[in-house]
Structures are given as C-alpha cells and as structure tokens.
Amino acid sequence: MKNMAENHVLSIKDLTVFRGAAKILDRVTLALGQGETLALVGESGAGKSTIATAIMRLLENARVTGSATLAGEGDLLTLSERKMVKLRGRRLSMIFQDAGTALNPSYTVGRQLGTSLQRIHELSKADARKQAIELFTSVGINDPEGRMSAFPHQLSGGMQQRVMVAIALAGSPDLLLADEPTSALDVTIQAQIVRLILQLTRERGASCVFVLHDLALASQACDRIVVLYAGQVVESGPARDVLERHRHPYTKQLKSCVLEIGAKDLVAPEGTVPSHDQMPNGCRFSTRCPRAVARCAGEAPPLVPARQTATGPLDHHIACWNPE
Amino acid sequence: MIAQTLSETKAPLSEQSIFELIEVEQVFEVPKPGRSLFSRETVGLRALDGVRLNIRKGTSLAVVGESGSGKSTLLRVLLGLDKPTGGRALYHSKPILEGRASGIDFARDVAMVYQDARGSLDPRMTIGALIAEPLRHFNIVPPQDEAARVSQLLDRVGLPADAADRYPSGLSGGQVRRVAIARALASEPSVLVADEAVSGLDVSTQAQLLILLQSLQRDMGLTLIFITHDLGVASFLCAEIAIMYLGRIVETGPTDAVLGAPSHPYSAALRAAAPQFFEPLSEPLSGEIPSPLNLPAGCRFSTRCPKMQDDCRLKDPQLGKLGPQRAVACLHPLEQQ
Ligand SMILES: Nc1ncnc2c1ncn2[C@@H]1O[C@H](COP(=O)(O)OP(=O)(O)OP(=O)(O)O)[C@@H](O)[C@H]1O
Ligand SMILES: Nc1ncnc2c1ncn2[C@@H]1O[C@H](COP(=O)(O)OP(=O)(O)OP(=O)(O)O)[C@@H](O)[C@H]1O
Ligand code: SF4
Ligand code: SF4
Ligand SMILES: [Mg+2]
Ligand SMILES: [Mg+2]
C-alpha cells in the first residue's frame, strides 16, 4: 500500500493470529487516516472482531504476529500491559459486539458509566453522575435519571447497547473501535447512534473503525471499506470503489445478498466457509468462487492495486488471480 | 371491540386466527426512580399497553419497532412464558396459558428460535443429541428412526450430516442459528416464532437462512412470527407487518403496502431511517423519547411526531381500521394516494 506514512492514526501490517493450528487472521494489512472512518465487513467468522480485539490487546489464547501502530504510541502489540491499561478508554476504546455480556450484571448501569467517568476524568462522584446522565441522554436513553439505577437485565437489548456506546465515548478516545454497535437497534436509533458516534469523533478529529454487516449503512457512515473473507483482506479502498466498482468475486457476492426494501428476489450463495483444518493454502474463497482458475486453490493471491490510472495506482486493493 | 385488521372474510375471527391479542397489557413493577437505597417503592412500567393483534394461520408476520417498544415481551406472551397483567391473549380462541398448562400440544405446536441461539443450546451436547431431544420429548418418531430424522432435519436446514457429531463450539454463528432452527422444527410445529433470528449475521449467511425460512413457510404452511430490525428482511420474508412504538402496535397491514406508503408518522420515520446506499444518514426525530414509566398524555408518539396537532395531547389513539387490510393508531394518519 502506498503512503503508509506518518499521518495514519492506525496502521496494521501483516497482522496474523493463530489459535492453536488455526490461522484466524492471515497477514491483515490496513491503515486509517486521522478523522477517517473505516468499515470492516465480511462473513461471520471472517475475523472482524478478532482484529478489533487484537488492537485492544484483549485477545486471549492466541498467538499474534505483525504490527498495529498507533500514532504517537508505537506498536500496540508490543507495548507493556501497564501502558495499555493507560491507553484503553482514553486513546482507544471499544464498543463490544455483545452488549449483554460486556456489561457487568451485578452493578447498575449508572454505576458502571460513573466509575469509568471518575477514573478517566478524575471527577467527583456528583460530577460523574451529572455527566453520566448527560451521556445517557445523548445516546437516546429515555428517562436517563431513572435508568441510572437499572441493572443490565432490566433493560431491553437495544438499551444495553446504548449504555455500551455511552461508556465507550466517556473517555473521548482518539480511536474508537465499534464492533456492530447498532445491530440490536431499530433503524431510527441506529441512525441516531451512528450520527452521534460520527459527530463526537469528528469534533475531536478522532478516527473510527466500525464492524458492520449492513453494507448500505457502511456506505453512509464510512470513508473506507475493508472486505474480509476467512481471515484475509480480499478488497479494500474508498467506499464507492469497493461497493460500486468492486473487482473481487466475494465482494460481488456480498453485494448481491443485500436486501433492499421491496426486493423479492434473493439468490443465496452456495456452501459455507471451510473449517480451519480444511482451509485451502491458496485463495481461501476458492472452494466457493465462481471465477476460480487453476492456480487459485494452491497459490495465495497478494493484495495489489485494483486498477491503474494516468496518475498511478489508486488506493483500491484486491487479492484475486481472476478479478471481475 | 376487536380491530379485524389482517383479513376480511365472513368466517368468524376465531376460526381463522391462531393468535388473538385483545387489549393485552404487561406491566412490570420496577424500582421507583430516585427512591432511597432501602425503599421498596415501585412503579409500573407498561411494556405492553393495549396491544391488539390477530395472527392468521399460515401467515408470516414481521414485528418491527423501536428498541424497548415491547417486541420481546410480546413474544413471551404469545409463547405463554409470561401471563399478561391485563387483556386477553388467545390461542385458537383459548387463553394461551390454559393451552400451555393443558399439555404438551401447545409447546409442540408453537416453536421458538431465540435471538441468542448459542446461549439456548447446551454446549455439552452434540448437535445430534440437541436435535434428538425434542424428537424424544414430543414422541415424534420411534427410537429406531431417530437418527434418520436427525439427518433429515440437518439436511433441511442445510447442514452436513456429520454436523450431528460436533458440539456447538465447533460451529460458526450462522451454523448455530441453523441448529436452533432445526431444533425448533423437530417437533413439527405449525407456528415458528423467531426473535431476531438473522440479525448480526453477514448478508450471505442471512440470505441462506431467509431462503430456508421462506421455503418452510411456503411448503409446510408454517405460521411465522418474526421480530426484525431490518425492513428489507421484513419485506422479503413477511406478508404482513406490525409496527410497535412504546408498548403498542401503532400500524399493521400488508408489508409492502405499509412500507410503500406508511400511514403512521412513526412508521414513516422508521421507513425513512432504513439505510440506503450513499444517502446521508437520516435525520433523527427531534423531541424527547418518553419514558415507559411516564407515558405522555394523549398520543404516545406526540413528543416526537412531526405531524402533531393540538388534539394529539388530549386523545390516546387506538389501533383502528384504515381500509380493508390496514389499521393505524393515529388521529391524523398520513395521506394515502
Ligand atoms: N475464543 C475463541 N477460541 C477459538 N476460536 C475463536 C474464538 N473466538 C473466535 N474464534 C474463531 O476465530 C474466527 C474469527 O472469529 P471472529 O469472532 O473474529 O469473527 P467475526 O468476523 O467477528 O464474526 P461475526 O460476524 O460472527 O461476529 C472464527 O473462526 C471463530 O470461530
Ligand atoms: N423483566 C423486566 N423487568 C422490568 N422491565 C422490563 C423487563 N423486561 C423488559 N422490561 C422493559 O420492558 C420494555 C420492553 O422491553 P422488550 O425487551 O420487550 O423490548 P424490545 O422491543 O424487545 O426491545 P429490543 O428491540 O431492544 O430488544 C423495556 O422498557 C424494558 O426495559
Ligand atoms: S483468487 Fe481465484 S478463487 Fe480467489 S477470488 Fe479470485 S478468482 Fe476466485
Ligand atoms: S395522533 Fe397525532 S401525535 Fe400521534 S402519531 Fe398521529 S399525528 Fe402524531
Ligand atoms: Mg464479530
Ligand atoms: Mg427484544
């Protein structure tokens, strides 16, 4: 990739994650500029959450190689745990995919948010409470004062998700990792929360990595899109290039599965992702790809510029031997 | 009065509907906001507040609406897991709880796919044993045919036969959902109730499951009740839609008609907020989201409704007929062309 330069807030190079013999992530490379938003999309099990969790250094029982450089801090993968404790919640923060299990069931949600606020901003208890109520209001929690004393199980799934967003935003991070922050929410609240995340991150010039399943939402919220299949980046680039001028057969398949309102035709792709002990050595999509050619199964395609223009290669990359 | 919304025929309602909800209420007692630490004061949270719904046999119904509006609570009432605190909830014209208490028929006939598919499966059991469990419990096949039926069900949901020997931890999220569906189908139910069964799945796995559910519904005449936040999914899978806001169904009707020309202002806001490629993110509704502990006077949507008029703060609109197939709870429904 060109200009992996200083102006990148986050730059991931050849991130590879093993769990036992299984290679869960394979040489994932991506970069994020200051103020940019990026969407990770792809089949479930593709490794999206693993990328986010690896950046937070919260992966357990895994062997990690490669690098993930945060501007001004160096390679997050090699920092001391003490340093990481300082960074989490302040410079980088994560909204977890499963709000129900990420919240502590034995404390009220008000206390969980209040404690983060007190820790990060060194506030008094009363000020933390005031700010907690403000944050609850800004993420659209009705009756914010009353909900301060609610335990997680007393809230609907969507409301738990909003609490998670409020906690992640408490420290005003430079880099926010949002793992499906809205998949449990109705579309009006979803739009409201995504707007809120974008607004709060933009105000501070912060950057944001979203994990999203909804490609239309990704096009609305994100500058760049990275498509993953079975732990490998198969296509990446500006949202329009990836969603409208994609060249990778898997991206095309993903796009064809999007259901727009009123659509009655849907062709489901054949097959499933191979299990890790049966993963082909070459292109991991080759067991399902309609365009597969002889070399695909045995030889892994490198991530290369998707097209050339008069001014040189574009920042749009694919990994495919026989692109569309 | 029952709003007969989802169909119009001469036969009495009870003969054609599987479920009827009449003014159903579900009030949870929750700690009073701001009460002192040791006080036991509670207030009622109206999770369901006058729900009217009539579900015909063989139909497919999408339940959509704001998070916290009571969709999961509604399903728990339909499944007889919770007794409503008010109103009547009927299954084949008899109270659901009576049906449930009177034997295994109800549990066999009405199957559920939970949102948290993985959490609903015992991790120590193989997939084969998990699917065999309801077969045995409901006495569906003689023991010697059990294995054959398990592989038939696995095939039905698009899983390989050798999945029977694996454990849930060895399956992906999409595969686990398929197991949950296979288990639900094992008792040969006539009603399948699913709480966000495809949300959080990638679009390709989702497409596979939707086509599966559609064929089950069409080929086996299954009645399908499907909670989803995705209006594209609702319009693909479900002939009818019910839109909820703060404990009440505010609009029902054929999915395409309702989404094509919503008549309740909340439905219109929902429709406008559905993600669309490269469009700007929709503007949020302005105004306060009311607390279910303290519903606004008059129409419950009046604090955020762009069409609000003076009488909206005075009258609480009930779900009432709007044309032959549709119903809406609004004093000033949006114009229909
Ligand atoms: N704790 C774990 N132990 C072993 N394998 C794991 C663990 N967590 C995840 N995996 C495996 O790692 C791979 C990537 O998982 P990950 O959760 O990153 O996928 P994802 O892209 O986030 O999927 P989804 O869209 O379903 O959330 C999957 O094959 C998964 O089975
Ligand atoms: N056991 C309970 N005790 C107290 N309040 C509850 C309980 N269960 C649900 N509620 C409240 O009832 C209301 C409806 O909740 P419900 O879970 O039915 O919403 P939902 O429409 O399914 O939302 P979501 O889309 O977020 O899942 C919410 O205000 C919720 O906080
Ligand atoms: S490398 Fe081959 S198998 Fe892989 S996506 Fe391209 S054409 Fe298909
Ligand atoms: S009754 Fe009034 S406030 Fe309520 S939805 Fe209709 S127009 Fe809006
Ligand atoms: Mg994930
Ligand atoms: Mg719910």
PDB file of C-alpha atoms in Angstrom, chain B residues 117-292:
ATOM      1  CA  ALA B 117     -29.022 -19.087  19.524  1.00  0.00           C
ATOM      2  CA  ARG B 118     -25.730 -20.163  21.062  1.00  0.00           C
ATOM      3  CA  GLY B 119     -26.926 -19.427  24.589  1.00  0.00           C
ATOM      4  CA  SER B 120     -30.036 -21.528  24.011  1.00  0.00           C
ATOM      5  CA  LEU B 121     -28.006 -24.681  23.183  1.00  0.00           C
ATOM      6  CA  ASP B 122     -26.360 -26.828  25.865  1.00  0.00           C
ATOM      7  CA  PRO B 123     -22.635 -26.713  24.988  1.00  0.00           C
ATOM      8  CA  ARG B 124     -22.037 -30.211  26.400  1.00  0.00           C
ATOM      9  CA  MET B 125     -24.454 -31.887  23.994  1.00  0.00           C
ATOM     10  CA  THR B 126     -23.666 -32.846  20.415  1.00  0.00           C
ATOM     11  CA  ILE B 127     -25.731 -31.284  17.652  1.00  0.00           C
ATOM     12  CA  GLY B 128     -27.314 -34.687  17.040  1.00  0.00           C
ATOM     13  CA  ALA B 129     -28.354 -35.026  20.681  1.00  0.00           C
ATOM     14  CA  LEU B 130     -29.658 -31.450  20.745  1.00  0.00           C
ATOM     15  CA  ILE B 131     -31.943 -32.143  17.790  1.00  0.00           C
ATOM     16  CA  ALA B 132     -32.968 -35.574  19.072  1.00  0.00           C
ATOM     17  CA  GLU B 133     -34.075 -34.069  22.386  1.00  0.00           C
ATOM     18  CA  PRO B 134     -37.347 -32.533  21.150  1.00  0.00           C
ATOM     19  CA  LEU B 135     -37.956 -35.588  18.924  1.00  0.00           C
ATOM     20  CA  ARG B 136     -37.918 -37.761  22.014  1.00  0.00           C
ATOM     21  CA  HIS B 137     -39.674 -35.298  24.285  1.00  0.00           C
ATOM     22  CA  PHE B 138     -42.638 -34.992  21.955  1.00  0.00           C
ATOM     23  CA  ASN B 139     -42.531 -38.608  20.839  1.00  0.00           C
ATOM     24  CA  ILE B 140     -42.218 -37.652  17.194  1.00  0.00           C
ATOM     25  CA  VAL B 141     -40.582 -40.798  15.828  1.00  0.00           C
ATOM     26  CA  PRO B 142     -39.926 -44.295  17.186  1.00  0.00           C
ATOM     27  CA  PRO B 143     -36.402 -44.617  18.640  1.00  0.00           C
ATOM     28  CA  GLN B 144     -35.083 -46.649  15.703  1.00  0.00           C
ATOM     29  CA  ASP B 145     -35.942 -43.832  13.279  1.00  0.00           C
ATOM     30  CA  GLU B 146     -34.405 -41.083  15.382  1.00  0.00           C
ATOM     31  CA  ALA B 147     -31.012 -40.948  13.672  1.00  0.00           C
ATOM     32  CA  ALA B 148     -32.598 -40.824  10.246  1.00  0.00           C
ATOM     33  CA  ARG B 149     -34.881 -37.977  11.299  1.00  0.00           C
ATOM     34  CA  VAL B 150     -31.958 -36.032  12.755  1.00  0.00           C
ATOM     35  CA  SER B 151     -30.075 -36.204   9.475  1.00  0.00           C
ATOM     36  CA  GLN B 152     -33.235 -35.271   7.601  1.00  0.00           C
ATOM     37  CA  LEU B 153     -33.587 -32.160   9.769  1.00  0.00           C
ATOM     38  CA  LEU B 154     -29.902 -31.290   9.354  1.00  0.00           C
ATOM     39  CA  ASP B 155     -30.333 -31.568   5.621  1.00  0.00           C
ATOM     40  CA  ARG B 156     -33.466 -29.437   5.759  1.00  0.00           C
ATOM     41  CA  VAL B 157     -31.517 -26.562   7.325  1.00  0.00           C
ATOM     42  CA  GLY B 158     -28.540 -27.012   5.020  1.00  0.00           C
ATOM     43  CA  LEU B 159     -26.070 -28.625   7.429  1.00  0.00           C
ATOM     44  CA  PRO B 160     -23.932 -31.646   6.531  1.00  0.00           C
ATOM     45  CA  ALA B 161     -24.917 -34.953   8.179  1.00  0.00           C
ATOM     46  CA  ASP B 162     -21.582 -35.131  10.011  1.00  0.00           C
ATOM     47  CA  ALA B 163     -22.518 -31.995  11.945  1.00  0.00           C
ATOM     48  CA  ALA B 164     -24.508 -34.348  14.210  1.00  0.00           C
ATOM     49  CA  ASP B 165     -21.312 -35.432  15.963  1.00  0.00           C
ATOM     50  CA  ARG B 166     -19.988 -31.928  16.572  1.00  0.00           C
ATOM     51  CA  TYR B 167     -20.515 -29.614  19.518  1.00  0.00           C
ATOM     52  CA  PRO B 168     -21.946 -26.070  19.315  1.00  0.00           C
ATOM     53  CA  SER B 169     -18.496 -24.597  20.000  1.00  0.00           C
ATOM     54  CA  GLY B 170     -17.284 -26.112  16.740  1.00  0.00           C
ATOM     55  CA  LEU B 171     -19.852 -24.268  14.640  1.00  0.00           C
ATOM     56  CA  SER B 172     -19.953 -20.748  13.273  1.00  0.00           C
ATOM     57  CA  GLY B 173     -22.629 -18.239  14.258  1.00  0.00           C
ATOM     58  CA  GLY B 174     -24.665 -18.952  11.131  1.00  0.00           C
ATOM     59  CA  GLN B 175     -24.414 -22.711  11.620  1.00  0.00           C
ATOM     60  CA  VAL B 176     -25.537 -22.393  15.223  1.00  0.00           C
ATOM     61  CA  ARG B 177     -28.626 -20.490  14.032  1.00  0.00           C
ATOM     62  CA  ARG B 178     -29.361 -23.341  11.656  1.00  0.00           C
ATOM     63  CA  VAL B 179     -29.152 -25.827  14.513  1.00  0.00           C
ATOM     64  CA  ALA B 180     -31.571 -23.695  16.527  1.00  0.00           C
ATOM     65  CA  ILE B 181     -33.984 -23.695  13.587  1.00  0.00           C
ATOM     66  CA  ALA B 182     -33.617 -27.471  13.104  1.00  0.00           C
ATOM     67  CA  ARG B 183     -34.373 -27.992  16.787  1.00  0.00           C
ATOM     68  CA  ALA B 184     -37.419 -25.765  16.579  1.00  0.00           C
ATOM     69  CA  LEU B 185     -38.683 -27.688  13.535  1.00  0.00           C
ATOM     70  CA  ALA B 186     -38.143 -31.087  15.167  1.00  0.00           C
ATOM     71  CA  SER B 187     -41.481 -31.018  16.986  1.00  0.00           C
ATOM     72  CA  GLU B 188     -43.273 -30.400  13.662  1.00  0.00           C
ATOM     73  CA  PRO B 189     -44.753 -27.121  14.866  1.00  0.00           C
ATOM     74  CA  SER B 190     -47.311 -25.141  12.950  1.00  0.00           C
ATOM     75  CA  VAL B 191     -46.067 -21.832  14.342  1.00  0.00           C
ATOM     76  CA  LEU B 192     -42.463 -20.660  14.381  1.00  0.00           C
ATOM     77  CA  VAL B 193     -41.647 -17.620  16.485  1.00  0.00           C
ATOM     78  CA  ALA B 194     -38.230 -16.059  15.958  1.00  0.00           C
ATOM     79  CA  ASP B 195     -36.620 -13.173  17.831  1.00  0.00           C
ATOM     80  CA  GLU B 196     -34.065 -11.540  15.538  1.00  0.00           C
ATOM     81  CA  ALA B 197     -33.045 -14.908  14.168  1.00  0.00           C
ATOM     82  CA  VAL B 198     -30.868 -13.427  11.429  1.00  0.00           C
ATOM     83  CA  SER B 199     -29.622 -10.177  12.926  1.00  0.00           C
ATOM     84  CA  GLY B 200     -25.898  -9.951  13.425  1.00  0.00           C
ATOM     85  CA  LEU B 201     -25.290 -12.392  10.606  1.00  0.00           C
ATOM     86  CA  ASP B 202     -23.420 -11.451   7.470  1.00  0.00           C
ATOM     87  CA  VAL B 203     -25.607 -10.921   4.431  1.00  0.00           C
ATOM     88  CA  SER B 204     -24.619 -14.165   2.693  1.00  0.00           C
ATOM     89  CA  THR B 205     -25.460 -16.386   5.666  1.00  0.00           C
ATOM     90  CA  GLN B 206     -28.573 -14.308   6.219  1.00  0.00           C
ATOM     91  CA  ALA B 207     -29.641 -14.878   2.613  1.00  0.00           C
ATOM     92  CA  GLN B 208     -29.263 -18.633   3.034  1.00  0.00           C
ATOM     93  CA  LEU B 209     -31.377 -18.656   6.203  1.00  0.00           C
ATOM     94  CA  LEU B 210     -34.053 -16.373   4.753  1.00  0.00           C
ATOM     95  CA  ILE B 211     -34.496 -18.617   1.736  1.00  0.00           C
ATOM     96  CA  LEU B 212     -34.732 -21.598   4.081  1.00  0.00           C
ATOM     97  CA  LEU B 213     -37.386 -19.898   6.230  1.00  0.00           C
ATOM     98  CA  GLN B 214     -39.307 -18.776   3.171  1.00  0.00           C
ATOM     99  CA  SER B 215     -39.452 -22.293   1.776  1.00  0.00           C
ATOM    100  CA  LEU B 216     -40.512 -23.732   5.141  1.00  0.00           C
ATOM    101  CA  GLN B 217     -43.258 -21.186   5.362  1.00  0.00           C
ATOM    102  CA  ARG B 218     -44.475 -21.810   1.824  1.00  0.00           C
ATOM    103  CA  ASP B 219     -44.038 -25.580   1.637  1.00  0.00           C
ATOM    104  CA  MET B 220     -45.115 -26.550   5.136  1.00  0.00           C
ATOM    105  CA  GLY B 221     -47.729 -23.855   5.664  1.00  0.00           C
ATOM    106  CA  LEU B 222     -45.872 -22.690   8.737  1.00  0.00           C
ATOM    107  CA  THR B 223     -47.145 -19.598  10.516  1.00  0.00           C
ATOM    108  CA  LEU B 224     -44.137 -17.364  11.016  1.00  0.00           C
ATOM    109  CA  ILE B 225     -43.778 -14.567  13.559  1.00  0.00           C
ATOM    110  CA  PHE B 226     -40.519 -12.800  13.041  1.00  0.00           C
ATOM    111  CA  ILE B 227     -39.007  -9.941  15.032  1.00  0.00           C
ATOM    112  CA  THR B 228     -36.518  -7.963  12.996  1.00  0.00           C
ATOM    113  CA  HIS B 229     -34.993  -4.521  12.763  1.00  0.00           C
ATOM    114  CA  ASP B 230     -34.242  -4.938   9.069  1.00  0.00           C
ATOM    115  CA  LEU B 231     -37.092  -3.663   6.922  1.00  0.00           C
ATOM    116  CA  GLY B 232     -35.570  -5.351   3.840  1.00  0.00           C
ATOM    117  CA  VAL B 233     -35.773  -8.680   5.663  1.00  0.00           C
ATOM    118  CA  ALA B 234     -39.348  -7.932   6.774  1.00  0.00           C
ATOM    119  CA  SER B 235     -40.429  -7.133   3.249  1.00  0.00           C
ATOM    120  CA  PHE B 236     -38.717 -10.184   1.764  1.00  0.00           C
ATOM    121  CA  LEU B 237     -39.966 -12.735   4.269  1.00  0.00           C
ATOM    122  CA  CYS B 238     -43.232 -11.479   5.700  1.00  0.00           C
ATOM    123  CA  ALA B 239     -46.575 -10.831   4.054  1.00  0.00           C
ATOM    124  CA  GLU B 240     -47.751  -8.736   6.989  1.00  0.00           C
ATOM    125  CA  ILE B 241     -46.136  -6.304   9.353  1.00  0.00           C
ATOM    126  CA  ALA B 242     -46.893  -4.924  12.810  1.00  0.00           C
ATOM    127  CA  ILE B 243     -45.062  -1.787  13.875  1.00  0.00           C
ATOM    128  CA  MET B 244     -44.632  -1.145  17.590  1.00  0.00           C
ATOM    129  CA  TYR B 245     -43.942   2.027  19.489  1.00  0.00           C
ATOM    130  CA  LEU B 246     -43.742   2.230  23.284  1.00  0.00           C
ATOM    131  CA  GLY B 247     -45.803  -0.802  24.183  1.00  0.00           C
ATOM    132  CA  ARG B 248     -48.427  -0.561  21.477  1.00  0.00           C
ATOM    133  CA  ILE B 249     -48.889  -1.698  17.909  1.00  0.00           C
ATOM    134  CA  VAL B 250     -49.302   1.555  16.012  1.00  0.00           C
ATOM    135  CA  GLU B 251     -49.731   0.188  12.492  1.00  0.00           C
ATOM    136  CA  THR B 252     -50.487  -3.161  10.828  1.00  0.00           C
ATOM    137  CA  GLY B 253     -51.141  -4.309   7.297  1.00  0.00           C
ATOM    138  CA  PRO B 254     -49.558  -5.955   4.273  1.00  0.00           C
ATOM    139  CA  THR B 255     -45.810  -5.324   4.482  1.00  0.00           C
ATOM    140  CA  ASP B 256     -45.373  -3.818   1.031  1.00  0.00           C
ATOM    141  CA  ALA B 257     -48.375  -1.534   1.392  1.00  0.00           C
ATOM    142  CA  VAL B 258     -47.274  -0.300   4.814  1.00  0.00           C
ATOM    143  CA  LEU B 259     -43.632   0.233   3.872  1.00  0.00           C
ATOM    144  CA  GLY B 260     -44.580   1.661   0.480  1.00  0.00           C
ATOM    145  CA  ALA B 261     -46.906   4.257   1.992  1.00  0.00           C
ATOM    146  CA  PRO B 262     -46.765   4.308   5.781  1.00  0.00           C
ATOM    147  CA  SER B 263     -49.754   5.875   7.418  1.00  0.00           C
ATOM    148  CA  HIS B 264     -48.495   6.314  10.994  1.00  0.00           C
ATOM    149  CA  PRO B 265     -45.882   9.056  11.340  1.00  0.00           C
ATOM    150  CA  TYR B 266     -43.654   6.691  13.358  1.00  0.00           C
ATOM    151  CA  SER B 267     -43.796   4.094  10.570  1.00  0.00           C
ATOM    152  CA  ALA B 268     -42.799   6.836   8.144  1.00  0.00           C
ATOM    153  CA  ALA B 269     -39.832   7.780  10.326  1.00  0.00           C
ATOM    154  CA  LEU B 270     -38.784   4.151  10.533  1.00  0.00           C
ATOM    155  CA  ARG B 271     -39.039   3.756   6.783  1.00  0.00           C
ATOM    156  CA  ALA B 272     -37.020   6.911   6.193  1.00  0.00           C
ATOM    157  CA  ALA B 273     -34.273   5.756   8.535  1.00  0.00           C
ATOM    158  CA  ALA B 274     -33.628   2.437   6.751  1.00  0.00           C
ATOM    159  CA  PRO B 275     -30.051   2.564   5.433  1.00  0.00           C
ATOM    160  CA  GLN B 276     -29.714   3.345   1.745  1.00  0.00           C
ATOM    161  CA  PHE B 277     -26.555   3.216  -0.288  1.00  0.00           C
ATOM    162  CA  PHE B 278     -24.638   6.506  -0.219  1.00  0.00           C
ATOM    163  CA  GLU B 279     -27.603   8.534   1.028  1.00  0.00           C
ATOM    164  CA  PRO B 280     -26.870  10.774   4.004  1.00  0.00           C
ATOM    165  CA  LEU B 281     -27.766   9.214   7.364  1.00  0.00           C
ATOM    166  CA  SER B 282     -31.358  10.083   8.158  1.00  0.00           C
ATOM    167  CA  GLU B 283     -32.116  12.999  10.452  1.00  0.00           C
ATOM    168  CA  PRO B 284     -33.152  11.809  13.884  1.00  0.00           C
ATOM    169  CA  LEU B 285     -36.619  12.614  15.150  1.00  0.00           C
ATOM    170  CA  SER B 286     -36.478  15.632  17.361  1.00  0.00           C
ATOM    171  CA  GLY B 287     -38.091  15.762  20.769  1.00  0.00           C
ATOM    172  CA  GLU B 288     -37.901  13.732  23.924  1.00  0.00           C
ATOM    173  CA  ILE B 289     -38.091   9.958  23.897  1.00  0.00           C
ATOM    174  CA  PRO B 290     -40.686   9.428  26.604  1.00  0.00           C
ATOM    175  CA  SER B 291     -40.157   7.038  29.476  1.00  0.00           C
ATOM    176  CA  PRO B 292     -42.380   3.950  29.616  1.00  0.00           C
TER     177      PRO B 292
END
